[in-house]
mmCIF file of C-alpha atoms and ligand atoms in Angstrom:
data_model
loop_
_atom_site.group_PDB
_atom_site.id
_atom_site.type_symbol
_atom_site.label_atom_id
_atom_site.label_comp_id
_atom_site.label_asym_id
_atom_site.label_seq_id
_atom_site.Cartn_x
_atom_site.Cartn_y
_atom_site.Cartn_z
ATOM 1 C CA MET A 1 62.281 86.424 120.922
ATOM 2 C CA THR A 2 62.755 87.561 124.524
ATOM 3 C CA ARG A 3 65.618 89.671 125.771
ATOM 4 C CA LEU A 4 66.022 89.352 129.511
ATOM 5 C CA PHE A 5 67.349 91.981 131.867
ATOM 6 C CA ASN A 6 70.800 90.546 132.459
ATOM 7 C CA PHE A 7 72.588 91.969 135.503
ATOM 8 C CA SER A 8 75.850 90.135 134.802
ATOM 9 C CA ALA A 9 79.058 91.891 135.846
ATOM 10 C CA GLY A 10 80.685 90.881 132.557
ATOM 11 C CA PRO A 11 80.354 89.903 129.813
ATOM 12 C CA ALA A 12 77.356 92.136 130.220
ATOM 13 C CA MET A 13 74.366 93.330 128.217
ATOM 14 C CA LEU A 14 74.937 95.206 124.993
ATOM 15 C CA PRO A 15 72.417 97.744 123.693
ATOM 16 C CA THR A 16 69.735 95.912 121.713
ATOM 17 C CA ALA A 17 70.018 98.522 118.953
ATOM 18 C CA VAL A 18 73.707 97.668 118.588
ATOM 19 C CA ILE A 19 73.088 93.942 118.314
ATOM 20 C CA LYS A 20 70.322 94.542 115.760
ATOM 21 C CA ARG A 21 72.617 96.710 113.683
ATOM 22 C CA ALA A 22 75.300 94.006 113.810
ATOM 23 C CA GLN A 23 72.662 91.494 112.765
ATOM 24 C CA GLN A 24 71.664 93.614 109.763
ATOM 25 C CA GLU A 25 75.296 93.956 108.751
ATOM 26 C CA MET A 26 76.224 90.388 109.588
ATOM 27 C CA LEU A 27 76.305 88.854 106.116
ATOM 28 C CA ASP A 28 77.189 91.873 104.063
ATOM 29 C CA TRP A 29 78.800 94.915 105.626
ATOM 30 C CA ASN A 30 78.043 98.116 103.733
ATOM 31 C CA ALA A 31 77.712 96.346 100.353
ATOM 32 C CA SER A 32 81.222 94.925 100.699
ATOM 33 C CA GLY A 33 79.918 91.391 100.140
ATOM 34 C CA MET A 34 81.659 90.300 103.350
ATOM 35 C CA SER A 35 80.933 89.913 107.015
ATOM 36 C CA VAL A 36 83.190 92.096 109.170
ATOM 37 C CA MET A 37 84.533 88.824 110.603
ATOM 38 C CA GLU A 38 85.824 87.847 107.167
ATOM 39 C CA MET A 39 87.617 91.076 106.342
ATOM 40 C CA SER A 40 91.338 91.551 106.175
ATOM 41 C CA HIS A 41 92.297 93.865 108.996
ATOM 42 C CA ARG A 42 94.440 95.720 106.471
ATOM 43 C CA GLY A 43 91.731 96.114 103.835
ATOM 44 C CA LYS A 44 90.172 99.515 103.223
ATOM 45 C CA GLU A 45 86.758 98.415 104.542
ATOM 46 C CA TYR A 46 88.080 97.268 107.905
ATOM 47 C CA MET A 47 90.518 100.176 108.185
ATOM 48 C CA SER A 48 87.563 102.536 107.881
ATOM 49 C CA ILE A 49 85.674 100.652 110.628
ATOM 50 C CA ALA A 50 88.709 100.694 112.917
ATOM 51 C CA SER A 51 89.572 104.341 112.478
ATOM 52 C CA LYS A 52 85.958 105.466 112.853
ATOM 53 C CA ALA A 53 85.694 103.542 116.120
ATOM 54 C CA GLU A 54 88.829 105.238 117.424
ATOM 55 C CA GLN A 55 87.648 108.678 116.346
ATOM 56 C CA ASP A 56 84.227 108.172 117.930
ATOM 57 C CA LEU A 57 85.849 107.104 121.210
ATOM 58 C CA ARG A 58 88.126 110.145 121.064
ATOM 59 C CA ASP A 59 85.072 112.335 120.486
ATOM 60 C CA ILE A 60 82.903 110.934 123.267
ATOM 61 C CA MET A 61 85.698 110.892 125.871
ATOM 62 C CA ALA A 62 87.297 114.130 124.580
ATOM 63 C CA ILE A 63 90.674 112.367 124.506
ATOM 64 C CA PRO A 64 93.461 114.929 124.023
ATOM 65 C CA ASP A 65 95.644 114.591 120.902
ATOM 66 C CA ASN A 66 98.743 113.682 122.905
ATOM 67 C CA TYR A 67 97.184 110.345 123.922
ATOM 68 C CA LYS A 68 97.332 107.124 121.921
ATOM 69 C CA VAL A 69 94.274 104.886 121.865
ATOM 70 C CA LEU A 70 95.205 101.209 121.551
ATOM 71 C CA PHE A 71 92.864 98.299 120.815
ATOM 72 C CA LEU A 72 94.591 95.311 122.416
ATOM 73 C CA GLN A 73 93.865 91.745 123.471
ATOM 74 C CA GLY A 74 94.537 89.869 126.704
ATOM 75 C CA GLY A 75 91.859 91.671 128.695
ATOM 76 C CA ALA A 76 92.415 94.095 131.521
ATOM 77 C CA SER A 77 94.314 91.317 133.286
ATOM 78 C CA LEU A 78 97.210 91.493 130.821
ATOM 79 C CA GLN A 79 97.522 95.190 131.648
ATOM 80 C CA PHE A 80 98.403 94.205 135.208
ATOM 81 C CA ALA A 81 101.738 93.055 133.723
ATOM 82 C CA MET A 82 102.029 95.463 130.799
ATOM 83 C CA VAL A 83 101.773 98.525 133.035
ATOM 84 C CA PRO A 84 104.920 97.773 135.083
ATOM 85 C CA LEU A 85 106.781 96.308 132.082
ATOM 86 C CA ASN A 86 106.245 99.496 130.103
ATOM 87 C CA LEU A 87 106.089 102.252 132.659
ATOM 88 C CA LEU A 88 108.697 101.530 135.335
ATOM 89 C CA GLY A 89 111.499 102.958 133.180
ATOM 90 C CA ASP A 90 114.588 103.236 135.374
ATOM 91 C CA LYS A 91 112.543 103.354 138.581
ATOM 92 C CA THR A 92 112.207 100.365 140.868
ATOM 93 C CA SER A 93 108.957 100.996 142.698
ATOM 94 C CA ALA A 94 105.338 101.905 142.086
ATOM 95 C CA ASP A 95 102.448 102.943 144.332
ATOM 96 C CA TYR A 96 99.270 100.856 144.330
ATOM 97 C CA ILE A 97 96.006 101.641 146.092
ATOM 98 C CA ASN A 98 94.357 98.438 147.291
ATOM 99 C CA THR A 99 90.580 98.769 147.341
ATOM 100 C CA GLY A 100 89.440 95.299 146.344
ATOM 101 C CA MET A 101 89.804 92.130 144.361
ATOM 102 C CA TRP A 102 90.926 93.756 141.137
ATOM 103 C CA SER A 103 93.477 96.013 142.829
ATOM 104 C CA LYS A 104 94.843 92.937 144.566
ATOM 105 C CA LYS A 105 95.318 91.131 141.283
ATOM 106 C CA ALA A 106 97.093 94.132 139.779
ATOM 107 C CA ILE A 107 99.348 94.308 142.833
ATOM 108 C CA ALA A 108 100.197 90.598 142.737
ATOM 109 C CA GLU A 109 101.279 90.903 139.117
ATOM 110 C CA ALA A 110 103.268 94.115 139.654
ATOM 111 C CA LYS A 111 105.257 92.423 142.433
ATOM 112 C CA ARG A 112 106.956 90.303 139.765
ATOM 113 C CA TYR A 113 108.522 93.447 138.342
ATOM 114 C CA CYS A 114 109.045 95.993 141.078
ATOM 115 C CA THR A 115 108.712 96.984 144.699
ATOM 116 C CA VAL A 116 105.057 97.702 145.311
ATOM 117 C CA ASN A 117 104.246 100.376 147.886
ATOM 118 C CA ILE A 118 100.718 99.997 149.130
ATOM 119 C CA ALA A 119 99.565 103.608 149.264
ATOM 120 C CA ALA A 120 96.375 102.627 151.058
ATOM 121 C CA ASP A 121 94.550 99.402 151.841
ATOM 122 C CA THR A 122 90.871 99.109 152.702
ATOM 123 C CA SER A 123 90.835 95.339 153.254
ATOM 124 C CA ASP A 124 90.254 95.880 157.002
ATOM 125 C CA GLY A 125 86.768 97.157 156.318
ATOM 126 C CA GLY A 126 86.129 94.290 153.908
ATOM 127 C CA PHE A 127 86.751 96.571 150.925
ATOM 128 C CA THR A 128 83.639 98.646 151.505
ATOM 129 C CA THR A 129 85.247 102.100 151.425
ATOM 130 C CA VAL A 130 87.870 104.090 149.561
ATOM 131 C CA PRO A 131 90.742 105.950 151.220
ATOM 132 C CA THR A 132 90.651 109.746 151.305
ATOM 133 C CA GLN A 133 93.301 111.747 149.500
ATOM 134 C CA GLU A 134 94.893 112.540 152.903
ATOM 135 C CA GLU A 135 95.169 108.846 153.711
ATOM 136 C CA LEU A 136 97.193 108.033 150.587
ATOM 137 C CA LYS A 137 100.864 107.387 151.357
ATOM 138 C CA LEU A 138 102.349 108.332 148.029
ATOM 139 C CA ASN A 139 106.056 108.238 147.189
ATOM 140 C CA SER A 140 107.491 110.988 145.049
ATOM 141 C CA ASP A 141 109.951 108.568 143.419
ATOM 142 C CA ALA A 142 107.339 105.988 142.460
ATOM 143 C CA ALA A 143 107.244 105.272 138.722
ATOM 144 C CA PHE A 144 103.467 105.578 138.780
ATOM 145 C CA VAL A 145 100.367 105.322 140.968
ATOM 146 C CA HIS A 146 97.872 102.598 140.068
ATOM 147 C CA TYR A 147 94.281 102.423 141.275
ATOM 148 C CA THR A 148 90.886 100.964 140.444
ATOM 149 C CA PRO A 149 88.305 103.779 140.282
ATOM 150 C CA ASN A 150 85.428 101.284 140.428
ATOM 151 C CA GLU A 151 85.803 97.937 142.171
ATOM 152 C CA THR A 152 83.452 95.654 140.271
ATOM 153 C CA ILE A 153 83.071 93.081 143.056
ATOM 154 C CA GLY A 154 82.786 95.299 146.134
ATOM 155 C CA GLY A 155 80.717 97.923 144.314
ATOM 156 C CA VAL A 156 82.996 100.643 145.663
ATOM 157 C CA GLU A 157 83.872 103.714 143.680
ATOM 158 C CA PHE A 158 86.270 106.645 144.148
ATOM 159 C CA ASP A 159 84.436 109.955 144.346
ATOM 160 C CA TYR A 160 87.625 111.851 143.483
ATOM 161 C CA ILE A 161 90.664 111.501 141.240
ATOM 162 C CA PRO A 162 93.793 111.050 143.354
ATOM 163 C CA GLU A 163 96.270 113.950 143.235
ATOM 164 C CA THR A 164 99.721 112.453 142.639
ATOM 165 C CA ASN A 165 101.813 115.616 142.297
ATOM 166 C CA GLY A 166 103.161 114.783 138.876
ATOM 167 C CA VAL A 167 103.625 111.032 139.309
ATOM 168 C CA PRO A 168 101.803 109.314 136.404
ATOM 169 C CA LEU A 169 98.354 108.105 137.455
ATOM 170 C CA ILE A 170 97.159 104.801 135.970
ATOM 171 C CA ALA A 171 93.506 103.722 136.238
ATOM 172 C CA ASP A 172 91.892 100.346 135.661
ATOM 173 C CA MET A 173 88.526 101.636 134.454
ATOM 174 C CA SER A 174 87.197 98.299 133.246
ATOM 175 C CA SER A 175 83.866 98.660 135.003
ATOM 176 C CA THR A 176 83.363 102.426 134.897
ATOM 177 C CA ILE A 177 84.704 103.722 131.576
ATOM 178 C CA LEU A 178 82.039 105.495 129.499
ATOM 179 C CA SER A 179 79.636 105.649 132.456
ATOM 180 C CA ARG A 180 79.954 109.467 132.690
ATOM 181 C CA PRO A 181 82.313 112.226 131.525
ATOM 182 C CA ILE A 182 85.881 112.069 132.848
ATOM 183 C CA ASP A 183 88.847 114.377 132.426
ATOM 184 C CA VAL A 184 91.317 112.141 130.571
ATOM 185 C CA SER A 185 94.106 114.698 130.999
ATOM 186 C CA LYS A 186 94.234 113.877 134.738
ATOM 187 C CA PHE A 187 95.496 110.376 133.875
ATOM 188 C CA ALA A 188 98.741 109.140 132.381
ATOM 189 C CA MET A 189 96.966 105.998 131.291
ATOM 190 C CA ILE A 190 93.500 104.465 131.403
ATOM 191 C CA TYR A 191 92.730 100.882 130.507
ATOM 192 C CA ALA A 192 89.552 98.857 130.357
ATOM 193 C CA GLY A 193 88.535 95.375 129.340
ATOM 194 C CA ALA A 194 85.688 95.709 126.855
ATOM 195 C CA GLN A 195 83.108 93.259 128.124
ATOM 196 C CA LYS A 196 81.507 95.555 130.689
ATOM 197 C CA ASN A 197 80.806 98.914 129.135
ATOM 198 C CA ILE A 198 82.453 98.832 125.707
ATOM 199 C CA GLY A 199 81.539 95.763 123.701
ATOM 200 C CA PRO A 200 82.148 92.035 123.465
ATOM 201 C CA ALA A 201 85.013 90.301 125.264
ATOM 202 C CA GLY A 202 88.364 89.907 123.559
ATOM 203 C CA LEU A 203 89.298 93.557 123.465
ATOM 204 C CA CYS A 204 91.061 95.831 125.912
ATOM 205 C CA ILE A 205 91.278 99.557 125.331
ATOM 206 C CA VAL A 206 94.366 101.452 126.460
ATOM 207 C CA ILE A 207 94.498 105.237 126.434
ATOM 208 C CA VAL A 208 98.077 106.267 127.120
ATOM 209 C CA ARG A 209 99.915 109.589 127.059
ATOM 210 C CA GLU A 210 102.504 109.562 124.285
ATOM 211 C CA ASP A 211 105.438 110.693 126.394
ATOM 212 C CA LEU A 212 105.181 107.481 128.445
ATOM 213 C CA LEU A 213 105.938 105.264 125.464
ATOM 214 C CA GLY A 214 109.403 104.021 124.591
ATOM 215 C CA ASN A 215 110.615 103.149 128.103
ATOM 216 C CA ALA A 216 109.687 99.472 128.244
ATOM 217 C CA ALA A 217 112.049 97.067 129.996
ATOM 218 C CA ALA A 218 114.613 95.634 127.564
ATOM 219 C CA ASN A 219 113.196 92.104 127.693
ATOM 220 C CA THR A 220 109.589 93.177 127.081
ATOM 221 C CA PRO A 221 108.020 90.999 124.384
ATOM 222 C CA ALA A 222 107.112 93.051 121.301
ATOM 223 C CA MET A 223 103.470 92.096 121.763
ATOM 224 C CA LEU A 224 103.495 93.501 125.311
ATOM 225 C CA ASN A 225 105.133 96.788 124.389
ATOM 226 C CA TYR A 226 102.732 99.710 124.006
ATOM 227 C CA GLU A 227 105.140 101.301 121.544
ATOM 228 C CA THR A 228 104.763 98.345 119.173
ATOM 229 C CA HIS A 229 101.005 98.800 119.084
ATOM 230 C CA ALA A 230 101.139 102.595 119.001
ATOM 231 C CA ASN A 231 103.517 102.521 116.025
ATOM 232 C CA ASN A 232 101.274 100.111 114.161
ATOM 233 C CA ALA A 233 97.832 101.600 114.885
ATOM 234 C CA SER A 234 97.061 98.465 116.957
ATOM 235 C CA MET A 235 97.621 96.315 113.853
ATOM 236 C CA TYR A 236 101.068 94.885 114.564
ATOM 237 C CA ASN A 237 99.299 91.541 114.489
ATOM 238 C CA THR A 238 95.686 90.660 113.779
ATOM 239 C CA PRO A 239 93.544 92.543 116.278
ATOM 240 C CA ALA A 240 90.204 91.346 117.677
ATOM 241 C CA THR A 241 88.502 92.668 114.559
ATOM 242 C CA TYR A 242 84.896 91.824 115.352
ATOM 243 C CA SER A 243 85.045 93.052 118.954
ATOM 244 C CA TRP A 244 86.627 96.296 117.734
ATOM 245 C CA TYR A 245 83.813 96.717 115.200
ATOM 246 C CA MET A 246 81.177 96.045 117.871
ATOM 247 C CA ALA A 247 82.853 98.550 120.198
ATOM 248 C CA GLY A 248 82.584 101.055 117.361
ATOM 249 C CA LEU A 249 78.831 100.428 117.148
ATOM 250 C CA VAL A 250 78.559 100.992 120.902
ATOM 251 C CA PHE A 251 80.462 104.295 120.571
ATOM 252 C CA GLU A 252 78.019 105.407 117.847
ATOM 253 C CA TRP A 253 75.120 104.410 120.091
ATOM 254 C CA ILE A 254 76.553 106.468 122.972
ATOM 255 C CA LYS A 255 76.830 109.462 120.648
ATOM 256 C CA GLU A 256 73.169 109.005 119.672
ATOM 257 C CA GLN A 257 72.173 108.895 123.366
ATOM 258 C CA GLY A 258 73.751 112.314 123.850
ATOM 259 C CA GLY A 259 77.285 111.301 124.782
ATOM 260 C CA LEU A 260 78.752 110.742 128.218
ATOM 261 C CA GLN A 261 76.892 113.640 129.812
ATOM 262 C CA ALA A 262 73.592 111.970 128.975
ATOM 263 C CA MET A 263 74.897 108.511 129.910
ATOM 264 C CA GLY A 264 76.004 109.897 133.266
ATOM 265 C CA GLU A 265 72.584 111.364 133.988
ATOM 266 C CA ILE A 266 70.811 108.111 133.122
ATOM 267 C CA ASN A 267 73.325 106.038 135.086
ATOM 268 C CA GLN A 268 73.024 108.218 138.152
ATOM 269 C CA ARG A 269 69.234 107.973 138.011
ATOM 270 C CA LYS A 270 69.376 104.195 137.652
ATOM 271 C CA ALA A 271 71.793 103.849 140.574
ATOM 272 C CA ASP A 272 69.800 106.266 142.753
ATOM 273 C CA LYS A 273 66.617 104.237 142.217
ATOM 274 C CA LEU A 274 68.277 100.981 143.173
ATOM 275 C CA TYR A 275 70.096 102.337 146.252
ATOM 276 C CA ALA A 276 66.872 104.062 147.374
ATOM 277 C CA ALA A 277 65.075 100.708 147.182
ATOM 278 C CA ILE A 278 67.823 99.196 149.346
ATOM 279 C CA ASP A 279 67.978 102.054 151.852
ATOM 280 C CA ASN A 280 64.206 102.456 152.197
ATOM 281 C CA SER A 281 63.823 98.908 153.357
ATOM 282 C CA ALA A 282 64.875 97.061 156.463
ATOM 283 C CA PHE A 283 65.149 93.901 154.370
ATOM 284 C CA TYR A 284 67.962 94.844 151.948
ATOM 285 C CA ALA A 285 71.362 96.281 152.833
ATOM 286 C CA ASN A 286 74.470 97.677 151.156
ATOM 287 C CA PRO A 287 77.533 98.368 153.342
ATOM 288 C CA VAL A 288 79.186 101.097 151.256
ATOM 289 C CA PRO A 289 79.093 104.778 152.350
ATOM 290 C CA LYS A 290 76.858 106.784 149.998
ATOM 291 C CA ALA A 291 79.673 108.793 148.450
ATOM 292 C CA ASN A 292 81.549 105.660 147.439
ATOM 293 C CA ARG A 293 78.727 103.595 146.054
ATOM 294 C CA SER A 294 79.299 102.352 142.545
ATOM 295 C CA TRP A 295 76.919 103.488 139.811
ATOM 296 C CA MET A 296 77.686 100.345 137.865
ATOM 297 C CA ASN A 297 77.840 97.430 140.321
ATOM 298 C CA VAL A 298 75.354 97.366 143.178
ATOM 299 C CA PRO A 299 75.876 94.575 145.718
ATOM 300 C CA PHE A 300 73.177 94.020 148.304
ATOM 301 C CA THR A 301 72.294 91.421 150.895
ATOM 302 C CA LEU A 302 68.969 90.134 152.135
ATOM 303 C CA ALA A 303 68.165 90.262 155.865
ATOM 304 C CA ASP A 304 67.964 86.477 155.816
ATOM 305 C CA ALA A 305 70.560 84.772 153.605
ATOM 306 C CA ASP A 306 68.409 81.638 153.639
ATOM 307 C CA LEU A 307 66.081 83.500 151.269
ATOM 308 C CA ASP A 308 68.824 84.112 148.667
ATOM 309 C CA ALA A 309 67.927 81.091 146.570
ATOM 310 C CA ALA A 310 64.220 81.976 146.562
ATOM 311 C CA PHE A 311 65.048 85.577 145.634
ATOM 312 C CA LEU A 312 67.162 84.445 142.690
ATOM 313 C CA ALA A 313 64.606 81.911 141.491
ATOM 314 C CA GLY A 314 61.777 84.443 141.638
ATOM 315 C CA ALA A 315 63.899 87.025 139.836
ATOM 316 C CA THR A 316 64.658 84.606 137.024
ATOM 317 C CA GLU A 317 60.927 83.980 136.598
ATOM 318 C CA LYS A 318 60.510 87.725 136.065
ATOM 319 C CA GLY A 319 63.287 87.801 133.469
ATOM 320 C CA LEU A 320 65.829 89.359 135.845
ATOM 321 C CA ILE A 321 68.923 87.192 135.598
ATOM 322 C CA THR A 322 72.520 86.863 136.864
ATOM 323 C CA LEU A 323 71.873 88.627 140.157
ATOM 324 C CA LYS A 324 73.875 86.259 142.347
ATOM 325 C CA GLY A 325 76.601 88.137 144.210
ATOM 326 C CA HIS A 326 80.284 87.365 143.906
ATOM 327 C CA ARG A 327 81.255 84.473 146.167
ATOM 328 C CA SER A 328 83.574 86.731 148.187
ATOM 329 C CA VAL A 329 80.746 89.143 149.066
ATOM 330 C CA GLY A 330 77.657 86.919 149.011
ATOM 331 C CA GLY A 331 74.105 88.137 148.575
ATOM 332 C CA MET A 332 73.218 89.781 145.288
ATOM 333 C CA ARG A 333 74.946 92.028 142.802
ATOM 334 C CA ALA A 334 73.136 93.997 140.130
ATOM 335 C CA SER A 335 75.485 95.291 137.468
ATOM 336 C CA ILE A 336 73.759 98.145 135.689
ATOM 337 C CA TYR A 337 76.134 99.263 132.964
ATOM 338 C CA ASN A 338 75.203 101.639 130.144
ATOM 339 C CA ALA A 339 73.302 98.973 128.213
ATOM 340 C CA MET A 340 70.981 98.068 131.109
ATOM 341 C CA PRO A 341 67.784 99.960 130.284
ATOM 342 C CA GLU A 342 66.192 102.039 133.017
ATOM 343 C CA GLU A 343 63.149 99.730 132.718
ATOM 344 C CA GLY A 344 65.410 96.881 133.836
ATOM 345 C CA VAL A 345 66.225 98.733 137.053
ATOM 346 C CA ASP A 346 62.540 99.621 137.526
ATOM 347 C CA ALA A 347 61.613 95.958 137.106
ATOM 348 C CA LEU A 348 64.247 94.905 139.632
ATOM 349 C CA VAL A 349 63.078 97.497 142.175
ATOM 350 C CA ALA A 350 59.449 96.374 141.746
ATOM 351 C CA TYR A 351 60.479 92.759 142.214
ATOM 352 C CA MET A 352 62.512 93.602 145.339
ATOM 353 C CA LYS A 353 59.484 95.336 146.882
ATOM 354 C CA ALA A 354 57.177 92.444 146.051
ATOM 355 C CA PHE A 355 59.647 89.899 147.415
ATOM 356 C CA GLU A 356 60.051 91.863 150.631
ATOM 357 C CA SER A 357 56.265 92.051 151.176
ATOM 358 C CA ALA A 358 55.920 88.344 150.521
ATOM 359 C CA HIS A 359 58.565 87.529 153.127
HETATM 360 C C1 LIG B 401 86.554 92.572 134.847
HETATM 361 C C2 LIG B 401 87.669 93.362 135.400
HETATM 362 C C3 LIG B 401 89.009 93.029 135.147
HETATM 363 C C4 LIG B 401 89.412 91.800 134.368
HETATM 364 O O1 LIG B 401 89.131 91.951 133.030
HETATM 365 P P1 LIG B 401 89.563 90.823 131.978
HETATM 366 O O2 LIG B 401 89.249 91.518 130.700
HETATM 367 O O3 LIG B 401 88.724 89.631 132.249
HETATM 368 O O4 LIG B 401 91.007 90.550 132.155
HETATM 369 C C5 LIG B 401 89.987 93.849 135.657
HETATM 370 N N1 LIG B 401 89.684 94.931 136.394
HETATM 371 C C6 LIG B 401 88.413 95.272 136.664
HETATM 372 C C7 LIG B 401 88.134 96.503 137.470
HETATM 373 C C8 LIG B 401 87.367 94.507 136.179
HETATM 374 O O5 LIG B 401 86.099 94.854 136.434
#
């Protein structure tokens, strides 16, 4: 058996220890005589799995009691619609910060429901920066402010939490949640698709302040109303039971690693190593200012794009896979989420040096 270092942006690597644990429990969970996949979501076995996962997430993120944690389906992309459907209330506009491909998708969806004010837009620079707080044109009568703290494709990350002066702040944290400690109380709502830093695909986690519930537009489908899911402990219908269970194993693993403080230290070290390898060479380049470089998604280009294919082929031979950059950016992208071991980053850096010397 070989496990490769998989730099995919998502679905991404899961901790080997988590997959092994799932393997051990695969046929018979905790002497229940059932696989988790076969359990009724309303049975006592599954209920214990589900509530432990929620409690562990609350513990590691220090989620205040006045927030609901929802385990939903439809990915982060469904949240692009659910956010305006649920949170506009009697307002008619919302502020969106446009810092990349995922912001753009959120904006396109929101436009179906409200007037979208673009509070800032970094497309001019090819989405390689983030706006400063002073550059944000925020409206005091916006229903909410939406932004993407980490742009998965551009590898651009906010180094501050926007101050919105009381307007609810909504964050698409799909590619940065659990990468380090964050102050949840600064946000009205956080959402994240699972397949980057949480667990398998099929699950989307929503952390929403309770006072925001109950204002959904009248024609909101029950399944798209946060209140429905909050009132039913995310079991209004059958949830993504296995993905939820796997997420729970990941939360336990994070606790064992020392929680988000420890994850943050490891992640920063991993990112520092990779950016140092890029910066200390005339062969590799990353266009993002240091303060805004993502810890999770590291795009880089080679001095000669004609060598891209050879770089990728050589990397695959070394067990370093899925390094091809997004088509909109080109070059390479190494996604180094929590489950990417530090040895994976070390191996990539060593390969980059060897490739550079050879060319
Ligand atoms: C991957 C990603 C999404 C889309 O997630 P899905 O679960 O595929 O809908 C949205 N936003 C960001 C920031 C992402 O990285």
